[in-house]
């Protein structure tokens, strides 16, 4: 194992102290490895590769949950039924991707390496805001490709060890970074998912409750958006759900997600539009 | 007209080796011990901020003694090399052997090139496999030599005394607490100038300990062991046959000579870790 060039010695640049960002180091030493550093001909290229669709996230007291459906589409074709679009970024954060799938997955890999690299070199982890800003910088680097239709719009969530709460950040294609309160969604089905979250979200959700809320929101997104995949009952393919608390992040097991999804579907058998929210706030308690 | 003195290549290399060895011998020892669940690295290190043991990659750790700025550069280069490899190919394609080779080539080139002073460092590159048999431990010296070690290995200052203790007391397949106890006892082993044993109990706060633990569920197997945990793992400690001595009461260095072991920290701004 040497640098990729073939000289067995460590190149002088590797021995220079200073840069603790992996992406910056790559852009100096091996720019061709960066997902965004590609010379592409003019014109729209968005139809070349599959697109990932809906990601939702919601906070609850002591943590945050993120979920993504499993569908990737190319135009009217379902390109993949079981794609993973929610990834752990490090122990206390995760990232969900919507947009051009190939570039997005590569960007996540770069982001994961970036966080781990900083941690190893500096001996300490970045703050949650620091991580969110690094992701913004990576998205900003992709602007050229975004303008050709290969947009990557992730959703970033994590547990802030300093303030002791879950936080959510959304992005735009230019690398704009916006902190969201309570819940957010991104991707083609995000409008429907957000409408659903608005009605179902409560501030005092438990972990189980938060998981159920995001599964409901993804169901509503899939109900109205053809590019979002609903629960696949015949193949038993259910959303990828990641929960982060003070103890770190974990992906919810297939069985547990299946159980929640089955419950949600059972409820929809009786009422296809999902749980009915009270007409005015507080009505529920009076009823 | 002045003529440059002729120095034979043998003498030149010997001088450079002596220079490097002298620098290294001023630092404290570092031990690496294989135990049932992986590899344990331990050293005496009074600094809380400057680490001698670090994570390189999922299953690979780096430990060094000598001049801090030099081995820190090597560590950072190793992290960059490993991360770049893992990103360009796959995480499984990052190997300890490759990293040890890159270090060896780099140290060897620096040692034999006339322009630079040789690095005053010795390094461990440790990698764990799925089974103890697949564990690998490389010891690299200042001149780029690589040794493939098994069981235990020592680098730094008093390495012969410490290795002597480990040779007598090391057992294969020990538990974590067993391995830690023997490693810490070995680090505290010292002999006075008459060759009599004069062991010390190293305070827990002066120990830097980390493991590569294959039983960890995360892909990253490196973990530092915090002082509280070290305390709990070590349990009751007593020097075998000498009164407890603190670092300050270490046998006074005989003037002019290099102290046999564990010199008190040099305060001249030219310290080796």
PDB file of N, CA, C and O in Angstrom, chain A residues 201-241:
ATOM      1  N   UNK A 201     -46.735  15.121  14.081  1.00  0.00           N
ATOM      2  CA  UNK A 201     -45.620  15.376  14.984  1.00  0.00           C
ATOM      3  C   UNK A 201     -46.089  15.979  16.304  1.00  0.00           C
ATOM      4  O   UNK A 201     -46.958  16.845  16.337  1.00  0.00           O
ATOM      5  N   UNK A 202     -45.525  15.486  17.391  1.00  0.00           N
ATOM      6  CA  UNK A 202     -45.721  16.081  18.715  1.00  0.00           C
ATOM      7  C   UNK A 202     -44.355  16.243  19.350  1.00  0.00           C
ATOM      8  O   UNK A 202     -43.446  15.468  19.057  1.00  0.00           O
ATOM      9  N   UNK A 203     -44.256  17.224  20.259  1.00  0.00           N
ATOM     10  CA  UNK A 203     -42.940  17.495  20.839  1.00  0.00           C
ATOM     11  C   UNK A 203     -42.490  16.442  21.832  1.00  0.00           C
ATOM     12  O   UNK A 203     -41.301  16.309  22.112  1.00  0.00           O
ATOM     13  N   UNK A 204     -43.459  15.693  22.388  1.00  0.00           N
ATOM     14  CA  UNK A 204     -43.090  14.745  23.439  1.00  0.00           C
ATOM     15  C   UNK A 204     -43.069  13.300  22.932  1.00  0.00           C
ATOM     16  O   UNK A 204     -43.351  12.368  23.676  1.00  0.00           O
ATOM     17  N   UNK A 205     -42.699  13.133  21.673  1.00  0.00           N
ATOM     18  CA  UNK A 205     -42.666  11.786  21.106  1.00  0.00           C
ATOM     19  C   UNK A 205     -41.606  10.925  21.791  1.00  0.00           C
ATOM     20  O   UNK A 205     -40.530  11.406  22.136  1.00  0.00           O
ATOM     21  N   UNK A 206     -41.929   9.643  21.953  1.00  0.00           N
ATOM     22  CA  UNK A 206     -40.910   8.688  22.393  1.00  0.00           C
ATOM     23  C   UNK A 206     -40.144   8.222  21.153  1.00  0.00           C
ATOM     24  O   UNK A 206     -40.502   8.581  20.023  1.00  0.00           O
ATOM     25  N   UNK A 207     -39.091   7.422  21.348  1.00  0.00           N
ATOM     26  CA  UNK A 207     -38.359   6.901  20.195  1.00  0.00           C
ATOM     27  C   UNK A 207     -39.299   6.097  19.293  1.00  0.00           C
ATOM     28  O   UNK A 207     -39.333   6.282  18.081  1.00  0.00           O
ATOM     29  N   UNK A 208     -40.082   5.228  19.915  1.00  0.00           N
ATOM     30  CA  UNK A 208     -41.014   4.400  19.135  1.00  0.00           C
ATOM     31  C   UNK A 208     -42.024   5.259  18.386  1.00  0.00           C
ATOM     32  O   UNK A 208     -42.329   5.011  17.226  1.00  0.00           O
ATOM     33  N   UNK A 209     -42.518   6.293  19.094  1.00  0.00           N
ATOM     34  CA  UNK A 209     -43.487   7.190  18.472  1.00  0.00           C
ATOM     35  C   UNK A 209     -42.871   7.914  17.284  1.00  0.00           C
ATOM     36  O   UNK A 209     -43.501   8.042  16.225  1.00  0.00           O
ATOM     37  N   UNK A 210     -41.620   8.387  17.459  1.00  0.00           N
ATOM     38  CA  UNK A 210     -40.955   9.110  16.375  1.00  0.00           C
ATOM     39  C   UNK A 210     -40.761   8.202  15.164  1.00  0.00           C
ATOM     40  O   UNK A 210     -40.929   8.629  14.016  1.00  0.00           O
ATOM     41  N   UNK A 211     -40.414   6.939  15.432  1.00  0.00           N
ATOM     42  CA  UNK A 211     -40.236   5.987  14.328  1.00  0.00           C
ATOM     43  C   UNK A 211     -41.564   5.808  13.586  1.00  0.00           C
ATOM     44  O   UNK A 211     -41.618   5.817  12.353  1.00  0.00           O
ATOM     45  N   UNK A 212     -42.653   5.695  14.354  1.00  0.00           N
ATOM     46  CA  UNK A 212     -43.950   5.498  13.719  1.00  0.00           C
ATOM     47  C   UNK A 212     -44.347   6.728  12.883  1.00  0.00           C
ATOM     48  O   UNK A 212     -44.881   6.600  11.778  1.00  0.00           O
ATOM     49  N   UNK A 213     -44.050   7.922  13.422  1.00  0.00           N
ATOM     50  CA  UNK A 213     -44.383   9.154  12.689  1.00  0.00           C
ATOM     51  C   UNK A 213     -43.649   9.207  11.342  1.00  0.00           C
ATOM     52  O   UNK A 213     -44.247   9.526  10.309  1.00  0.00           O
ATOM     53  N   UNK A 214     -42.336   8.869  11.323  1.00  0.00           N
ATOM     54  CA  UNK A 214     -41.617   8.959  10.048  1.00  0.00           C
ATOM     55  C   UNK A 214     -42.078   7.881   9.068  1.00  0.00           C
ATOM     56  O   UNK A 214     -42.108   8.118   7.852  1.00  0.00           O
ATOM     57  N   UNK A 215     -42.453   6.713   9.595  1.00  0.00           N
ATOM     58  CA  UNK A 215     -42.967   5.671   8.692  1.00  0.00           C
ATOM     59  C   UNK A 215     -44.302   6.120   8.088  1.00  0.00           C
ATOM     60  O   UNK A 215     -44.546   5.952   6.883  1.00  0.00           O
ATOM     61  N   UNK A 216     -45.159   6.745   8.910  1.00  0.00           N
ATOM     62  CA  UNK A 216     -46.428   7.296   8.400  1.00  0.00           C
ATOM     63  C   UNK A 216     -46.163   8.354   7.326  1.00  0.00           C
ATOM     64  O   UNK A 216     -46.824   8.388   6.285  1.00  0.00           O
ATOM     65  N   UNK A 217     -45.177   9.212   7.589  1.00  0.00           N
ATOM     66  CA  UNK A 217     -44.885  10.292   6.639  1.00  0.00           C
ATOM     67  C   UNK A 217     -44.398   9.730   5.311  1.00  0.00           C
ATOM     68  O   UNK A 217     -44.772  10.221   4.239  1.00  0.00           O
ATOM     69  N   UNK A 218     -43.546   8.688   5.378  1.00  0.00           N
ATOM     70  CA  UNK A 218     -43.069   8.078   4.131  1.00  0.00           C
ATOM     71  C   UNK A 218     -44.217   7.390   3.398  1.00  0.00           C
ATOM     72  O   UNK A 218     -44.266   7.389   2.166  1.00  0.00           O
ATOM     73  N   UNK A 219     -45.151   6.817   4.156  1.00  0.00           N
ATOM     74  CA  UNK A 219     -46.314   6.182   3.519  1.00  0.00           C
ATOM     75  C   UNK A 219     -47.118   7.232   2.757  1.00  0.00           C
ATOM     76  O   UNK A 219     -47.512   7.022   1.603  1.00  0.00           O
ATOM     77  N   UNK A 220     -47.318   8.378   3.409  1.00  0.00           N
ATOM     78  CA  UNK A 220     -48.063   9.450   2.747  1.00  0.00           C
ATOM     79  C   UNK A 220     -47.331   9.975   1.519  1.00  0.00           C
ATOM     80  O   UNK A 220     -47.952  10.311   0.504  1.00  0.00           O
ATOM     81  N   UNK A 221     -45.992  10.045   1.600  1.00  0.00           N
ATOM     82  CA  UNK A 221     -45.213  10.496   0.445  1.00  0.00           C
ATOM     83  C   UNK A 221     -45.385   9.513  -0.707  1.00  0.00           C
ATOM     84  O   UNK A 221     -45.610   9.903  -1.856  1.00  0.00           O
ATOM     85  N   UNK A 222     -45.287   8.207  -0.381  1.00  0.00           N
ATOM     86  CA  UNK A 222     -45.406   7.190  -1.427  1.00  0.00           C
ATOM     87  C   UNK A 222     -46.813   7.151  -1.994  1.00  0.00           C
ATOM     88  O   UNK A 222     -47.018   6.790  -3.161  1.00  0.00           O
ATOM     89  N   UNK A 223     -47.796   7.541  -1.173  1.00  0.00           N
ATOM     90  CA  UNK A 223     -49.191   7.527  -1.586  1.00  0.00           C
ATOM     91  C   UNK A 223     -49.432   8.502  -2.739  1.00  0.00           C
ATOM     92  O   UNK A 223     -50.222   8.234  -3.649  1.00  0.00           O
ATOM     93  N   UNK A 224     -48.723   9.635  -2.695  1.00  0.00           N
ATOM     94  CA  UNK A 224     -49.000  10.683  -3.676  1.00  0.00           C
ATOM     95  C   UNK A 224     -47.860  10.968  -4.640  1.00  0.00           C
ATOM     96  O   UNK A 224     -48.026  11.715  -5.594  1.00  0.00           O
ATOM     97  N   UNK A 225     -46.660  10.432  -4.353  1.00  0.00           N
ATOM     98  CA  UNK A 225     -45.515  10.687  -5.231  1.00  0.00           C
ATOM     99  C   UNK A 225     -45.088   9.362  -5.854  1.00  0.00           C
ATOM    100  O   UNK A 225     -44.737   8.418  -5.140  1.00  0.00           O
ATOM    101  N   UNK A 226     -45.106   9.289  -7.175  1.00  0.00           N
ATOM    102  CA  UNK A 226     -44.804   8.012  -7.835  1.00  0.00           C
ATOM    103  C   UNK A 226     -43.341   7.616  -7.678  1.00  0.00           C
ATOM    104  O   UNK A 226     -42.979   6.454  -7.822  1.00  0.00           O
ATOM    105  N   UNK A 227     -42.469   8.572  -7.395  1.00  0.00           N
ATOM    106  CA  UNK A 227     -41.046   8.254  -7.294  1.00  0.00           C
ATOM    107  C   UNK A 227     -40.646   7.783  -5.905  1.00  0.00           C
ATOM    108  O   UNK A 227     -39.517   7.386  -5.676  1.00  0.00           O
ATOM    109  N   UNK A 228     -41.569   7.850  -4.950  1.00  0.00           N
ATOM    110  CA  UNK A 228     -41.267   7.387  -3.595  1.00  0.00           C
ATOM    111  C   UNK A 228     -41.843   5.994  -3.414  1.00  0.00           C
ATOM    112  O   UNK A 228     -42.995   5.747  -3.764  1.00  0.00           O
ATOM    113  N   UNK A 229     -41.028   5.100  -2.888  1.00  0.00           N
ATOM    114  CA  UNK A 229     -41.471   3.724  -2.711  1.00  0.00           C
ATOM    115  C   UNK A 229     -42.175   3.538  -1.387  1.00  0.00           C
ATOM    116  O   UNK A 229     -41.666   3.951  -0.349  1.00  0.00           O
ATOM    117  N   UNK A 230     -43.347   2.910  -1.416  1.00  0.00           N
ATOM    118  CA  UNK A 230     -44.031   2.575  -0.168  1.00  0.00           C
ATOM    119  C   UNK A 230     -43.476   1.277   0.374  1.00  0.00           C
ATOM    120  O   UNK A 230     -42.558   0.698  -0.205  1.00  0.00           O
ATOM    121  N   UNK A 231     -43.995   0.821   1.501  1.00  0.00           N
ATOM    122  CA  UNK A 231     -43.550  -0.465   2.038  1.00  0.00           C
ATOM    123  C   UNK A 231     -43.853  -1.578   1.031  1.00  0.00           C
ATOM    124  O   UNK A 231     -44.970  -1.646   0.515  1.00  0.00           O
ATOM    125  N   UNK A 232     -42.845  -2.401   0.723  1.00  0.00           N
ATOM    126  CA  UNK A 232     -43.011  -3.476  -0.258  1.00  0.00           C
ATOM    127  C   UNK A 232     -43.355  -4.749   0.503  1.00  0.00           C
ATOM    128  O   UNK A 232     -42.488  -5.433   1.043  1.00  0.00           O
ATOM    129  N   UNK A 233     -44.680  -5.079   0.531  1.00  0.00           N
ATOM    130  CA  UNK A 233     -45.123  -6.174   1.379  1.00  0.00           C
ATOM    131  C   UNK A 233     -44.740  -7.541   0.831  1.00  0.00           C
ATOM    132  O   UNK A 233     -44.466  -8.459   1.589  1.00  0.00           O
ATOM    133  N   UNK A 234     -44.684  -7.662  -0.487  1.00  0.00           N
ATOM    134  CA  UNK A 234     -44.363  -8.978  -1.028  1.00  0.00           C
ATOM    135  C   UNK A 234     -42.875  -9.286  -0.871  1.00  0.00           C
ATOM    136  O   UNK A 234     -42.498 -10.411  -0.590  1.00  0.00           O
ATOM    137  N   UNK A 235     -42.048  -8.290  -1.046  1.00  0.00           N
ATOM    138  CA  UNK A 235     -40.600  -8.521  -0.910  1.00  0.00           C
ATOM    139  C   UNK A 235     -40.097  -8.212   0.492  1.00  0.00           C
ATOM    140  O   UNK A 235     -38.927  -8.393   0.781  1.00  0.00           O
ATOM    141  N   UNK A 236     -40.965  -7.724   1.341  1.00  0.00           N
ATOM    142  CA  UNK A 236     -40.617  -7.325   2.700  1.00  0.00           C
ATOM    143  C   UNK A 236     -39.461  -6.321   2.700  1.00  0.00           C
ATOM    144  O   UNK A 236     -38.437  -6.500   3.360  1.00  0.00           O
ATOM    145  N   UNK A 237     -39.609  -5.267   1.904  1.00  0.00           N
ATOM    146  CA  UNK A 237     -38.620  -4.187   1.892  1.00  0.00           C
ATOM    147  C   UNK A 237     -39.241  -2.974   2.569  1.00  0.00           C
ATOM    148  O   UNK A 237     -40.289  -2.488   2.138  1.00  0.00           O
ATOM    149  N   UNK A 238     -38.624  -2.518   3.633  1.00  0.00           N
ATOM    150  CA  UNK A 238     -39.169  -1.422   4.425  1.00  0.00           C
ATOM    151  C   UNK A 238     -38.146  -0.299   4.549  1.00  0.00           C
ATOM    152  O   UNK A 238     -36.965  -0.507   4.268  1.00  0.00           O
ATOM    153  N   UNK A 239     -38.570   0.893   4.980  1.00  0.00           N
ATOM    154  CA  UNK A 239     -37.639   2.025   5.027  1.00  0.00           C
ATOM    155  C   UNK A 239     -36.401   1.745   5.878  1.00  0.00           C
ATOM    156  O   UNK A 239     -36.428   0.916   6.785  1.00  0.00           O
ATOM    157  N   UNK A 240     -35.315   2.457   5.552  1.00  0.00           N
ATOM    158  CA  UNK A 240     -34.118   2.441   6.390  1.00  0.00           C
ATOM    159  C   UNK A 240     -34.302   3.539   7.433  1.00  0.00           C
ATOM    160  O   UNK A 240     -34.571   4.690   7.089  1.00  0.00           O
ATOM    161  N   UNK A 241     -34.198   3.160   8.698  1.00  0.00           N
ATOM    162  CA  UNK A 241     -34.417   4.133   9.777  1.00  0.00           C
ATOM    163  C   UNK A 241     -33.185   4.177  10.682  1.00  0.00           C
ATOM    164  O   UNK A 241     -32.672   3.133  11.095  1.00  0.00           O
TER     165      UNK A 241
END
